[in-house]
Short mmCIF file of C-alpha atoms in Angstrom, two decimals:
data_model
loop_
_atom_site.label_atom_id
_atom_site.label_comp_id
_atom_site.label_asym_id
_atom_site.label_seq_id
_atom_site.Cartn_x
_atom_site.Cartn_y
_atom_site.Cartn_z
CA MET M 1 -19.08 -7.56 21.95
CA GLU M 2 -15.41 -8.35 22.49
CA LEU M 3 -14.47 -6.18 19.51
CA LEU M 4 -16.55 -3.27 20.82
CA GLU M 5 -14.93 -3.58 24.23
CA THR M 6 -11.47 -3.61 22.66
CA LEU M 7 -12.25 -0.49 20.64
CA TYR M 8 -13.72 1.20 23.70
CA TYR M 9 -10.65 0.59 25.88
CA PHE M 10 -8.38 1.57 23.01
CA ALA M 11 -10.20 4.89 22.51
CA LEU M 12 -10.31 5.52 26.27
CA LYS M 13 -6.56 4.96 26.53
CA TRP M 14 -5.75 7.54 23.86
CA VAL M 15 -8.26 10.05 25.22
CA LYS M 16 -6.53 9.85 28.59
CA GLU M 17 -3.15 10.14 26.85
CA PHE M 18 -4.06 13.35 25.03
CA SER M 19 -6.15 14.88 27.81
CA THR M 20 -3.01 15.97 29.66
CA ILE M 21 -1.08 19.12 28.78
CA GLN M 22 1.94 17.16 27.55
CA GLY M 23 -0.24 14.78 25.54
CA GLY M 24 -2.15 17.65 23.96
CA LEU M 25 1.10 19.41 23.12
CA GLN M 26 2.38 16.28 21.39
CA LEU M 27 -0.88 15.98 19.43
CA VAL M 28 -0.58 19.60 18.27
CA THR M 29 3.05 18.92 17.36
CA VAL M 30 2.11 15.90 15.20
CA LEU M 31 -0.64 17.82 13.42
CA GLY M 32 1.64 20.84 12.86
CA CYS M 33 4.50 18.70 11.53
CA GLY M 34 2.05 16.87 9.28
CA ALA M 35 0.80 20.18 7.86
CA LEU M 36 4.36 21.42 7.28
CA ALA M 37 5.29 18.10 5.64
CA ALA M 38 2.25 18.32 3.32
CA LEU M 39 3.29 21.85 2.31
CA THR M 40 6.88 20.72 1.77
CA HIS M 41 5.70 17.81 -0.36
CA LYS M 42 3.54 20.12 -2.46
CA ARG M 43 6.44 22.54 -3.06
CA TRP M 44 8.83 19.70 -3.86
CA GLN M 45 6.33 18.15 -6.26
CA GLN M 46 5.99 21.47 -8.10
CA PHE M 47 9.77 21.73 -8.31
CA ILE M 48 10.06 18.15 -9.58
CA THR M 49 7.37 18.75 -12.21
CA ARG M 50 9.24 21.74 -13.61
CA LEU M 51 12.61 20.02 -13.47
CA VAL M 52 11.49 16.73 -15.03
CA GLY M 53 10.19 18.60 -18.06
CA ASP M 54 13.76 19.67 -18.86
CA LEU M 55 15.17 16.13 -18.51
CA GLU M 56 13.36 14.24 -21.25
CA GLN M 57 16.42 12.23 -22.29
CA GLN M 58 17.78 11.43 -18.81
CA GLY M 59 15.71 8.47 -17.72
CA PHE M 60 17.69 7.59 -14.58
CA VAL M 61 17.66 11.17 -13.30
CA ARG M 62 13.91 11.38 -13.91
CA PHE M 63 13.46 8.09 -12.05
CA MET M 64 15.45 9.34 -9.04
CA LEU M 65 13.60 12.65 -8.91
CA ARG M 66 10.22 10.94 -9.02
CA ALA M 67 11.41 8.51 -6.34
CA THR M 68 12.24 11.41 -4.02
CA ASN M 69 8.74 12.74 -4.60
CA ARG M 70 7.33 9.48 -3.16
CA ILE M 71 9.20 9.87 0.13
CA ALA M 72 9.05 13.67 0.43
CA PHE M 73 6.11 13.70 2.83
CA PRO M 74 7.17 11.00 5.35
CA MET M 75 10.83 12.06 5.42
CA SER M 76 10.07 15.78 5.79
CA MET M 77 7.56 15.05 8.54
CA LEU M 78 10.14 12.86 10.28
CA LEU M 79 12.67 15.69 10.08
CA TYR M 80 10.21 18.19 11.57
CA LEU M 81 9.30 15.74 14.34
CA ILE M 82 12.95 15.14 15.22
CA LEU M 83 13.62 18.88 15.44
CA THR M 84 10.50 19.46 17.52
CA ARG M 85 11.30 16.49 19.77
CA PHE M 86 14.73 17.96 20.44
CA LEU M 87 13.14 21.26 21.50
CA LEU M 88 10.59 19.53 23.74
CA ASP M 89 13.33 17.49 25.41
CA GLN M 90 15.04 20.71 26.43
CA PHE M 91 11.98 21.59 28.52
CA GLY M 92 11.61 18.09 29.97
CA ILE M 93 8.37 17.38 28.13
CA ASN M 94 7.42 13.74 27.57
CA THR M 95 7.72 12.74 23.90
CA ALA M 96 6.52 9.13 24.05
CA VAL M 97 3.85 9.74 21.43
CA LEU M 98 6.34 11.39 19.06
CA ASP M 99 8.68 8.41 19.39
CA ILE M 100 5.96 6.15 17.94
CA PHE M 101 6.00 8.07 14.65
CA THR M 102 9.70 7.49 13.91
CA PRO M 103 9.39 3.81 12.85
CA LEU M 104 5.99 4.52 11.25
CA LEU M 105 7.32 7.30 9.00
CA LEU M 106 10.50 5.39 8.13
CA SER M 107 8.46 2.32 7.19
CA LEU M 108 6.06 4.46 5.12
CA ALA M 109 8.96 5.98 3.19
CA GLY M 110 10.53 2.57 2.59
CA ILE M 111 7.26 1.00 1.43
CA LYS M 112 6.34 3.87 -0.92
CA LEU M 113 9.83 3.78 -2.44
CA GLY M 114 9.79 -0.01 -2.76
CA VAL M 115 6.35 -0.08 -4.38
CA TYR M 116 7.41 2.65 -6.82
CA ILE M 117 10.53 0.69 -7.80
CA LEU M 118 8.46 -2.48 -8.31
CA ARG M 119 5.85 -0.57 -10.31
CA THR M 120 8.46 0.86 -12.68
CA GLY M 121 9.69 -2.70 -13.27
CA PHE M 122 6.36 -3.57 -14.86
CA THR M 123 5.11 -2.27 -18.17
CA PRO M 124 3.65 1.19 -17.40
CA SER M 125 -0.14 1.25 -17.24
CA PRO M 126 -2.77 3.60 -15.77
CA ALA M 127 -4.08 0.81 -13.52
CA LEU M 128 -0.71 0.28 -11.84
CA ARG M 129 -0.24 4.01 -11.31
CA ALA M 130 -3.73 4.32 -9.83
CA TRP M 131 -3.20 1.45 -7.38
CA GLU M 132 0.32 2.41 -6.33
CA ASN M 133 -0.71 4.65 -3.42
CA VAL M 134 -3.54 2.33 -2.37
CA PHE M 135 -1.23 -0.68 -2.22
CA SER M 136 1.44 1.33 -0.37
CA LEU M 137 -1.05 2.46 2.28
CA LEU M 138 -2.44 -1.06 2.72
CA VAL M 139 1.02 -2.56 3.25
CA TRP M 140 1.99 0.30 5.55
CA GLY M 141 -1.25 -0.08 7.53
CA VAL M 142 -0.50 -3.74 8.25
CA LEU M 143 3.09 -2.93 9.20
CA ALA M 144 1.95 -0.01 11.38
CA LEU M 145 -0.45 -2.29 13.27
CA HIS M 146 2.41 -4.75 13.77
CA LEU M 147 4.81 -2.07 15.05
CA LEU M 148 2.17 -0.76 17.46
CA GLY M 149 1.38 -4.27 18.69
CA TRP M 150 -2.28 -4.09 17.60
CA LEU M 151 -2.14 -6.53 14.68
CA PRO M 152 -3.03 -9.73 16.62
CA ASP M 153 -6.14 -8.11 18.16
CA VAL M 154 -7.25 -6.70 14.79
CA VAL M 155 -6.73 -10.05 13.05
CA LYS M 156 -8.65 -11.86 15.79
CA ALA M 157 -11.52 -9.37 15.61
CA MET M 158 -11.79 -9.65 11.81
CA ASP M 159 -11.74 -13.44 12.03
CA GLU M 160 -14.66 -13.43 14.49
CA PHE M 161 -17.04 -11.91 11.94
CA ALA M 162 -17.68 -14.97 9.76
CA PHE M 163 -20.34 -16.98 7.97
CA THR M 164 -20.40 -20.52 6.58
CA PHE M 165 -21.03 -21.34 2.94
CA GLY M 166 -21.17 -25.04 2.23
CA GLU M 167 -18.13 -26.54 3.92
CA SER M 168 -16.14 -23.31 3.78
CA ARG M 169 -15.99 -20.62 6.44
CA PHE M 170 -15.71 -17.01 5.31
CA SER M 171 -14.70 -14.17 7.62
CA VAL M 172 -13.79 -10.53 7.16
CA LEU M 173 -10.17 -11.62 7.44
CA SER M 174 -10.48 -14.32 4.76
CA LEU M 175 -12.32 -11.95 2.41
CA LEU M 176 -9.59 -9.36 2.90
CA GLN M 177 -6.95 -12.00 2.20
CA LEU M 178 -8.89 -13.07 -0.89
CA THR M 179 -9.12 -9.49 -2.18
CA THR M 180 -5.40 -8.93 -1.60
CA SER M 181 -4.49 -12.21 -3.31
CA ILE M 182 -6.68 -11.41 -6.32
CA ILE M 183 -5.10 -7.96 -6.69
CA VAL M 184 -1.57 -9.37 -6.48
CA PHE M 185 -2.23 -12.18 -8.95
CA ILE M 186 -4.11 -9.88 -11.33
CA VAL M 187 -1.20 -7.41 -11.33
CA LEU M 188 1.21 -10.26 -12.09
CA ALA M 189 -1.14 -11.59 -14.78
CA ASN M 190 -1.40 -8.12 -16.31
CA TRP M 191 2.39 -7.84 -16.47
CA LEU M 192 2.74 -11.33 -17.96
CA SER M 193 0.03 -10.74 -20.57
CA ARG M 194 1.64 -7.46 -21.62
CA LEU M 195 4.99 -9.23 -21.90
CA ILE M 196 3.47 -11.92 -24.14
CA GLU M 197 1.70 -9.28 -26.22
CA SER M 198 4.92 -7.32 -26.76
CA ARG M 199 6.77 -10.50 -27.76
CA THR M 200 4.09 -11.53 -30.23
CA ARG M 201 4.12 -8.07 -31.84
CA ARG M 202 7.84 -8.36 -32.49
CA SER M 203 7.60 -11.90 -33.82
CA GLN M 204 8.28 -12.25 -37.54
CA TYR M 205 6.69 -15.71 -37.74
CA LEU M 206 3.13 -14.70 -36.78
CA ASN M 207 0.65 -12.92 -39.00
CA PRO M 208 -1.65 -10.21 -37.50
CA SER M 209 -4.64 -12.52 -37.06
CA MET M 210 -2.55 -15.13 -35.21
CA ARG M 211 -1.12 -12.41 -32.98
CA VAL M 212 -4.62 -11.25 -32.01
CA VAL M 213 -5.80 -14.82 -31.29
CA LEU M 214 -2.69 -15.66 -29.29
CA THR M 215 -2.88 -12.44 -27.28
CA LYS M 216 -6.57 -12.81 -26.40
CA THR M 217 -6.20 -16.50 -25.57
CA SER M 218 -3.18 -15.94 -23.35
CA LYS M 219 -5.00 -13.13 -21.50
CA PHE M 220 -8.04 -15.33 -20.88
CA VAL M 221 -5.93 -18.23 -19.61
CA ILE M 222 -3.60 -16.08 -17.49
CA TYR M 223 -6.38 -14.12 -15.79
CA GLY M 224 -8.36 -17.30 -15.19
CA LEU M 225 -5.36 -18.98 -13.59
CA ALA M 226 -4.69 -15.84 -11.54
CA ILE M 227 -8.17 -15.96 -10.00
CA LEU M 228 -7.91 -19.71 -9.35
CA PHE M 229 -4.50 -19.31 -7.69
CA ALA M 230 -5.87 -16.44 -5.57
CA LEU M 231 -8.79 -18.59 -4.39
CA LYS M 232 -6.47 -21.48 -3.66
CA ALA M 233 -4.00 -19.24 -1.81
CA VAL M 234 -6.60 -18.34 0.84
CA GLY M 235 -7.71 -21.96 1.24
CA ILE M 236 -11.13 -21.76 -0.40
CA ASP M 237 -12.61 -25.18 -1.12
CA PHE M 238 -13.82 -25.18 -4.73
CA THR M 239 -16.44 -27.82 -3.90
CA ALA M 240 -18.27 -25.12 -1.94
CA PHE M 241 -19.38 -23.66 -5.27
CA ALA M 242 -20.98 -26.93 -6.32
CA VAL M 243 -24.23 -25.66 -4.82
CA PHE M 244 -24.62 -23.49 -7.93
CA SER M 245 -24.45 -26.48 -10.25
CA GLY M 246 -27.57 -28.34 -11.30
CA ALA M 247 -28.45 -31.47 -9.46
#
């Protein structure tokens, strides 16, 4: 009930905020700047795609161009919002809602760029590319809640939805922490296993069969340890799983 009341008052607050003429104008401004930023990103991405094709041997230039593609949307939207905010200020229109988006867009650009740089540091794989945007949005979502001052209420609400299994207590928050920990440790395990595999392939002292055995064994051990570390990181008591063992 407390969560529903919090969501109700939160929704009521923003409805009142946007029900005024100035609030509605700011909402239209945000949506319009977002649409322009999406169009700008699309055009820039097309330009980058054509340009990168002519730069096959210039790895650093390709890296920089692709990095700009990651921040094209948030930075272009921020630019449009700043220009629009300047115009609205000339007419004495309140821009409190627009001011909220400045740190949000800057943090989104920084996170997307940082995640892209970290991803390129690992051995390229389709899985890492597929999860890049998802991980960026998750990190940005947590930071956005913190910047808006809503994170403590959201964390408290997620922790209230819980159930007990053995001597361990599981909540929406703990399950989310577990999922995040597993993803992080699996990504690290994937990078480490690929590193070991590349080293074994270059080794002159191992025959092909030994390389296969060593690679498969290392993957099994690394992924197993990754899951165990993830469970331990969120404070899960392993004795809670003893219920599955035979008596």
